[in-house]
């Protein structure tokens, strides 16, 4: 839904993002996460369940951008491999180029024998995203609920939960999501 009247209760318009927008044949799109860039552009990340070309059921991570207040969207497939869940997003300045705004999406990805916390970034307004980078250090099967935030100088903070212990972990990138330090409990 979007409003061009400042949110007045009777001026909302419904917009459905579907197969024609993201190019997937999906009956189930879920867990939307919306952020706004400094430019005012809206970004929505979500999962789309579908069957890939190999006949495997996957949840594809999708990010769509709206430059017109939410009326229309252009979508990018971020990760089309199996095992994706629980994403969230953030935007902020690139620490190496403060005039550039990065878009980040972090999520849980089943990788071999564990659940990894991964992050992908876009440096071109959501047109493309980097390959998912695993940021948690410990091999564990219980990492969920990644939550990225961007500091005023472009530092990227990510927290997540180890649901088996209830512990919260934290990691930081000072180079725009290219590398991360050591996890902190």
PDB file of C-alpha atoms in Angstrom:
ATOM      1  CA  UNK A   1       0.000   0.000   0.000  1.00  0.00           C
ATOM      2  CA  UNK A   2       1.160   3.551  -0.642  1.00  0.00           C
ATOM      3  CA  UNK A   3      -0.220   7.018  -0.092  1.00  0.00           C
ATOM      4  CA  UNK A   4       0.509  10.247  -1.944  1.00  0.00           C
ATOM      5  CA  UNK A   5      -1.464  12.308   0.576  1.00  0.00           C
ATOM      6  CA  UNK A   6       0.812  11.931   3.614  1.00  0.00           C
ATOM      7  CA  UNK A   7      -0.936   8.826   4.893  1.00  0.00           C
ATOM      8  CA  UNK A   8      -4.487  10.161   5.082  1.00  0.00           C
ATOM      9  CA  UNK A   9      -6.647   7.135   5.881  1.00  0.00           C
ATOM     10  CA  UNK A  10      -8.736   7.229   2.695  1.00  0.00           C
ATOM     11  CA  UNK A  11      -5.940   7.788   0.175  1.00  0.00           C
ATOM     12  CA  UNK A  12      -4.114   4.449   0.264  1.00  0.00           C
ATOM     13  CA  UNK A  13      -3.575   2.446  -2.937  1.00  0.00           C
ATOM     14  CA  UNK A  14      -2.792  -1.270  -2.996  1.00  0.00           C
ATOM     15  CA  UNK A  15       0.102  -2.563  -5.105  1.00  0.00           C
ATOM     16  CA  UNK A  16       0.773  -6.262  -5.517  1.00  0.00           C
ATOM     17  CA  UNK A  17       4.249  -7.407  -6.485  1.00  0.00           C
ATOM     18  CA  UNK A  18       3.880 -10.557  -8.552  1.00  0.00           C
ATOM     19  CA  UNK A  19       5.247 -12.822 -11.251  1.00  0.00           C
ATOM     20  CA  UNK A  20       5.464 -10.019 -13.817  1.00  0.00           C
ATOM     21  CA  UNK A  21       7.589  -7.910 -11.425  1.00  0.00           C
ATOM     22  CA  UNK A  22      10.139 -10.448 -10.149  1.00  0.00           C
ATOM     23  CA  UNK A  23       9.997 -12.928 -13.055  1.00  0.00           C
ATOM     24  CA  UNK A  24       9.171 -15.879 -10.801  1.00  0.00           C
ATOM     25  CA  UNK A  25       6.175 -18.164 -10.900  1.00  0.00           C
ATOM     26  CA  UNK A  26       5.302 -18.099  -7.226  1.00  0.00           C
ATOM     27  CA  UNK A  27       2.088 -18.604  -5.320  1.00  0.00           C
ATOM     28  CA  UNK A  28       3.681 -17.502  -2.060  1.00  0.00           C
ATOM     29  CA  UNK A  29       5.643 -14.303  -1.432  1.00  0.00           C
ATOM     30  CA  UNK A  30       6.248 -13.613   2.232  1.00  0.00           C
ATOM     31  CA  UNK A  31       7.995 -11.760   5.074  1.00  0.00           C
ATOM     32  CA  UNK A  32       8.379  -8.346   3.427  1.00  0.00           C
ATOM     33  CA  UNK A  33      10.967  -5.963   4.872  1.00  0.00           C
ATOM     34  CA  UNK A  34      10.890  -2.331   3.781  1.00  0.00           C
ATOM     35  CA  UNK A  35      13.599   0.336   4.077  1.00  0.00           C
ATOM     36  CA  UNK A  36      13.954   3.791   2.615  1.00  0.00           C
ATOM     37  CA  UNK A  37      17.162   5.224   1.190  1.00  0.00           C
ATOM     38  CA  UNK A  38      18.328   8.776   1.764  1.00  0.00           C
ATOM     39  CA  UNK A  39      17.092   9.482  -1.786  1.00  0.00           C
ATOM     40  CA  UNK A  40      13.541   8.561  -0.757  1.00  0.00           C
ATOM     41  CA  UNK A  41      13.544   5.368  -2.823  1.00  0.00           C
ATOM     42  CA  UNK A  42      11.749   2.457  -1.174  1.00  0.00           C
ATOM     43  CA  UNK A  43      13.291  -1.019  -1.083  1.00  0.00           C
ATOM     44  CA  UNK A  44      11.331  -4.134  -0.221  1.00  0.00           C
ATOM     45  CA  UNK A  45      12.973  -7.493   0.408  1.00  0.00           C
ATOM     46  CA  UNK A  46      10.954 -10.717   0.548  1.00  0.00           C
ATOM     47  CA  UNK A  47      11.026 -14.427  -0.119  1.00  0.00           C
ATOM     48  CA  UNK A  48       9.308 -16.108  -3.046  1.00  0.00           C
ATOM     49  CA  UNK A  49       8.700 -19.848  -2.940  1.00  0.00           C
ATOM     50  CA  UNK A  50       8.830 -21.508  -6.340  1.00  0.00           C
ATOM     51  CA  UNK A  51      10.324 -24.435  -8.234  1.00  0.00           C
ATOM     52  CA  UNK A  52      13.580 -23.694 -10.030  1.00  0.00           C
ATOM     53  CA  UNK A  53      14.594 -24.929 -13.502  1.00  0.00           C
ATOM     54  CA  UNK A  54      16.019 -28.130 -11.945  1.00  0.00           C
ATOM     55  CA  UNK A  55      12.656 -28.940 -10.340  1.00  0.00           C
ATOM     56  CA  UNK A  56      13.894 -28.098  -6.827  1.00  0.00           C
ATOM     57  CA  UNK A  57      11.665 -26.133  -4.442  1.00  0.00           C
ATOM     58  CA  UNK A  58      13.514 -22.979  -3.362  1.00  0.00           C
ATOM     59  CA  UNK A  59      12.907 -19.719  -1.566  1.00  0.00           C
ATOM     60  CA  UNK A  60      14.444 -16.958  -3.642  1.00  0.00           C
ATOM     61  CA  UNK A  61      15.493 -13.750  -1.890  1.00  0.00           C
ATOM     62  CA  UNK A  62      14.179 -10.764  -3.864  1.00  0.00           C
ATOM     63  CA  UNK A  63      14.722  -7.017  -3.471  1.00  0.00           C
ATOM     64  CA  UNK A  64      12.526  -4.544  -5.337  1.00  0.00           C
ATOM     65  CA  UNK A  65      13.057  -0.788  -5.680  1.00  0.00           C
ATOM     66  CA  UNK A  66      10.446   1.915  -6.079  1.00  0.00           C
ATOM     67  CA  UNK A  67      11.444   5.393  -7.211  1.00  0.00           C
ATOM     68  CA  UNK A  68       7.867   6.716  -7.307  1.00  0.00           C
ATOM     69  CA  UNK A  69       6.695   6.391  -3.726  1.00  0.00           C
ATOM     70  CA  UNK A  70       5.654   2.748  -3.969  1.00  0.00           C
ATOM     71  CA  UNK A  71       3.455   2.838  -7.073  1.00  0.00           C
ATOM     72  CA  UNK A  72       5.758   0.655  -9.196  1.00  0.00           C
ATOM     73  CA  UNK A  73       8.753  -1.603  -8.526  1.00  0.00           C
ATOM     74  CA  UNK A  74      11.806  -2.977 -10.317  1.00  0.00           C
ATOM     75  CA  UNK A  75      12.965  -6.283  -8.825  1.00  0.00           C
ATOM     76  CA  UNK A  76      16.320  -8.057  -8.525  1.00  0.00           C
ATOM     77  CA  UNK A  77      16.812 -11.706  -7.587  1.00  0.00           C
ATOM     78  CA  UNK A  78      19.454 -11.691  -4.825  1.00  0.00           C
ATOM     79  CA  UNK A  79      19.829 -15.436  -4.114  1.00  0.00           C
ATOM     80  CA  UNK A  80      18.108 -18.196  -6.071  1.00  0.00           C
ATOM     81  CA  UNK A  81      19.706 -21.185  -4.299  1.00  0.00           C
ATOM     82  CA  UNK A  82      17.831 -23.310  -1.706  1.00  0.00           C
ATOM     83  CA  UNK A  83      17.872 -22.702   2.024  1.00  0.00           C
ATOM     84  CA  UNK A  84      16.972 -19.021   2.557  1.00  0.00           C
ATOM     85  CA  UNK A  85      14.973 -17.631   5.488  1.00  0.00           C
ATOM     86  CA  UNK A  86      14.455 -14.618   7.786  1.00  0.00           C
ATOM     87  CA  UNK A  87      15.845 -11.539   5.973  1.00  0.00           C
ATOM     88  CA  UNK A  88      16.069  -7.920   7.003  1.00  0.00           C
ATOM     89  CA  UNK A  89      17.511  -4.832   5.330  1.00  0.00           C
ATOM     90  CA  UNK A  90      19.372  -1.574   5.914  1.00  0.00           C
ATOM     91  CA  UNK A  91      20.655   1.323   3.834  1.00  0.00           C
ATOM     92  CA  UNK A  92      23.433   3.788   4.455  1.00  0.00           C
ATOM     93  CA  UNK A  93      26.538   5.517   3.150  1.00  0.00           C
ATOM     94  CA  UNK A  94      29.424   3.491   1.789  1.00  0.00           C
ATOM     95  CA  UNK A  95      32.376   4.037   4.159  1.00  0.00           C
ATOM     96  CA  UNK A  96      34.808   4.208   1.245  1.00  0.00           C
ATOM     97  CA  UNK A  97      32.615   6.559  -0.819  1.00  0.00           C
ATOM     98  CA  UNK A  98      30.222   8.570   1.414  1.00  0.00           C
ATOM     99  CA  UNK A  99      28.345   9.965  -1.615  1.00  0.00           C
ATOM    100  CA  UNK A 100      27.251   6.423  -2.513  1.00  0.00           C
ATOM    101  CA  UNK A 101      24.454   4.724  -0.600  1.00  0.00           C
ATOM    102  CA  UNK A 102      24.600   0.951  -0.153  1.00  0.00           C
ATOM    103  CA  UNK A 103      21.620  -1.361   0.214  1.00  0.00           C
ATOM    104  CA  UNK A 104      22.167  -4.390   2.479  1.00  0.00           C
ATOM    105  CA  UNK A 105      20.081  -7.507   2.997  1.00  0.00           C
ATOM    106  CA  UNK A 106      21.022 -10.074   5.648  1.00  0.00           C
ATOM    107  CA  UNK A 107      19.413 -13.463   6.189  1.00  0.00           C
ATOM    108  CA  UNK A 108      19.793 -17.030   7.402  1.00  0.00           C
ATOM    109  CA  UNK A 109      21.027 -19.503   4.795  1.00  0.00           C
ATOM    110  CA  UNK A 110      21.299 -23.260   5.166  1.00  0.00           C
ATOM    111  CA  UNK A 111      24.879 -24.033   4.152  1.00  0.00           C
ATOM    112  CA  UNK A 112      25.937 -27.703   4.159  1.00  0.00           C
ATOM    113  CA  UNK A 113      25.529 -28.741   7.809  1.00  0.00           C
ATOM    114  CA  UNK A 114      24.727 -25.381   9.405  1.00  0.00           C
ATOM    115  CA  UNK A 115      22.663 -22.229   9.313  1.00  0.00           C
ATOM    116  CA  UNK A 116      24.861 -19.305   8.354  1.00  0.00           C
ATOM    117  CA  UNK A 117      24.177 -15.623   8.687  1.00  0.00           C
ATOM    118  CA  UNK A 118      24.835 -14.101   5.280  1.00  0.00           C
ATOM    119  CA  UNK A 119      24.752 -10.606   3.854  1.00  0.00           C
ATOM    120  CA  UNK A 120      24.612  -9.243   0.335  1.00  0.00           C
ATOM    121  CA  UNK A 121      25.041  -5.639  -0.728  1.00  0.00           C
ATOM    122  CA  UNK A 122      24.144  -3.437  -3.643  1.00  0.00           C
ATOM    123  CA  UNK A 123      26.220  -0.423  -4.624  1.00  0.00           C
ATOM    124  CA  UNK A 124      24.068   0.442  -7.659  1.00  0.00           C
ATOM    125  CA  UNK A 125      20.631   1.233  -6.166  1.00  0.00           C
ATOM    126  CA  UNK A 126      19.523  -2.400  -6.064  1.00  0.00           C
ATOM    127  CA  UNK A 127      20.202  -3.233  -9.721  1.00  0.00           C
ATOM    128  CA  UNK A 128      22.668  -5.956  -8.678  1.00  0.00           C
ATOM    129  CA  UNK A 129      23.687  -7.592  -5.395  1.00  0.00           C
ATOM    130  CA  UNK A 130      26.913  -9.264  -4.329  1.00  0.00           C
ATOM    131  CA  UNK A 131      27.085 -12.997  -3.702  1.00  0.00           C
ATOM    132  CA  UNK A 132      26.014 -13.850  -0.142  1.00  0.00           C
ATOM    133  CA  UNK A 133      28.912 -13.564   2.318  1.00  0.00           C
ATOM    134  CA  UNK A 134      28.807 -15.768   5.441  1.00  0.00           C
ATOM    135  CA  UNK A 135      29.591 -13.539   8.411  1.00  0.00           C
ATOM    136  CA  UNK A 136      29.134 -15.751  11.490  1.00  0.00           C
ATOM    137  CA  UNK A 137      32.334 -17.418  12.663  1.00  0.00           C
ATOM    138  CA  UNK A 138      31.092 -20.446  14.621  1.00  0.00           C
ATOM    139  CA  UNK A 139      29.664 -23.449  12.803  1.00  0.00           C
ATOM    140  CA  UNK A 140      26.175 -23.754  14.271  1.00  0.00           C
ATOM    141  CA  UNK A 141      22.793 -24.929  13.137  1.00  0.00           C
ATOM    142  CA  UNK A 142      20.868 -22.343  15.134  1.00  0.00           C
ATOM    143  CA  UNK A 143      21.614 -18.862  13.759  1.00  0.00           C
ATOM    144  CA  UNK A 144      18.531 -16.785  12.952  1.00  0.00           C
ATOM    145  CA  UNK A 145      17.148 -13.259  12.792  1.00  0.00           C
ATOM    146  CA  UNK A 146      20.027 -11.274  11.266  1.00  0.00           C
ATOM    147  CA  UNK A 147      19.475  -7.543  11.668  1.00  0.00           C
ATOM    148  CA  UNK A 148      21.815  -5.071   9.888  1.00  0.00           C
ATOM    149  CA  UNK A 149      22.198  -1.379  10.710  1.00  0.00           C
ATOM    150  CA  UNK A 150      24.440   1.274   9.186  1.00  0.00           C
ATOM    151  CA  UNK A 151      26.303   3.828  11.297  1.00  0.00           C
ATOM    152  CA  UNK A 152      26.847   7.473  10.365  1.00  0.00           C
ATOM    153  CA  UNK A 153      30.244   6.775   8.812  1.00  0.00           C
ATOM    154  CA  UNK A 154      29.051   3.755   6.834  1.00  0.00           C
ATOM    155  CA  UNK A 155      30.087   1.103   9.337  1.00  0.00           C
ATOM    156  CA  UNK A 156      27.824  -1.940   8.955  1.00  0.00           C
ATOM    157  CA  UNK A 157      26.652  -3.616  12.149  1.00  0.00           C
ATOM    158  CA  UNK A 158      24.880  -6.994  12.124  1.00  0.00           C
ATOM    159  CA  UNK A 159      23.351  -8.777  15.112  1.00  0.00           C
ATOM    160  CA  UNK A 160      21.690 -12.204  15.199  1.00  0.00           C
ATOM    161  CA  UNK A 161      20.474 -14.805  17.646  1.00  0.00           C
ATOM    162  CA  UNK A 162      21.737 -18.303  18.373  1.00  0.00           C
ATOM    163  CA  UNK A 163      18.295 -19.697  19.143  1.00  0.00           C
ATOM    164  CA  UNK A 164      19.587 -22.835  20.910  1.00  0.00           C
ATOM    165  CA  UNK A 165      21.333 -20.744  23.591  1.00  0.00           C
ATOM    166  CA  UNK A 166      19.378 -17.491  23.339  1.00  0.00           C
ATOM    167  CA  UNK A 167      22.678 -15.625  22.893  1.00  0.00           C
ATOM    168  CA  UNK A 168      22.922 -12.532  20.723  1.00  0.00           C
ATOM    169  CA  UNK A 169      25.988 -12.109  18.521  1.00  0.00           C
ATOM    170  CA  UNK A 170      27.346  -8.980  16.872  1.00  0.00           C
ATOM    171  CA  UNK A 171      29.783  -8.335  14.042  1.00  0.00           C
ATOM    172  CA  UNK A 172      30.963  -5.218  12.216  1.00  0.00           C
ATOM    173  CA  UNK A 173      32.254  -4.340   8.764  1.00  0.00           C
ATOM    174  CA  UNK A 174      34.144  -1.115   8.210  1.00  0.00           C
ATOM    175  CA  UNK A 175      34.556  -1.606   4.453  1.00  0.00           C
ATOM    176  CA  UNK A 176      30.924  -1.625   3.317  1.00  0.00           C
ATOM    177  CA  UNK A 177      30.194  -5.305   3.889  1.00  0.00           C
ATOM    178  CA  UNK A 178      33.203  -6.729   2.063  1.00  0.00           C
ATOM    179  CA  UNK A 179      34.778  -8.208   5.224  1.00  0.00           C
ATOM    180  CA  UNK A 180      33.733  -8.684   8.847  1.00  0.00           C
ATOM    181  CA  UNK A 181      35.591  -8.989  12.136  1.00  0.00           C
ATOM    182  CA  UNK A 182      35.289 -11.606  14.857  1.00  0.00           C
ATOM    183  CA  UNK A 183      31.824 -12.330  16.264  1.00  0.00           C
ATOM    184  CA  UNK A 184      31.187 -10.781  19.669  1.00  0.00           C
ATOM    185  CA  UNK A 185      28.775 -12.322  22.173  1.00  0.00           C
TER     186      UNK A 185
END
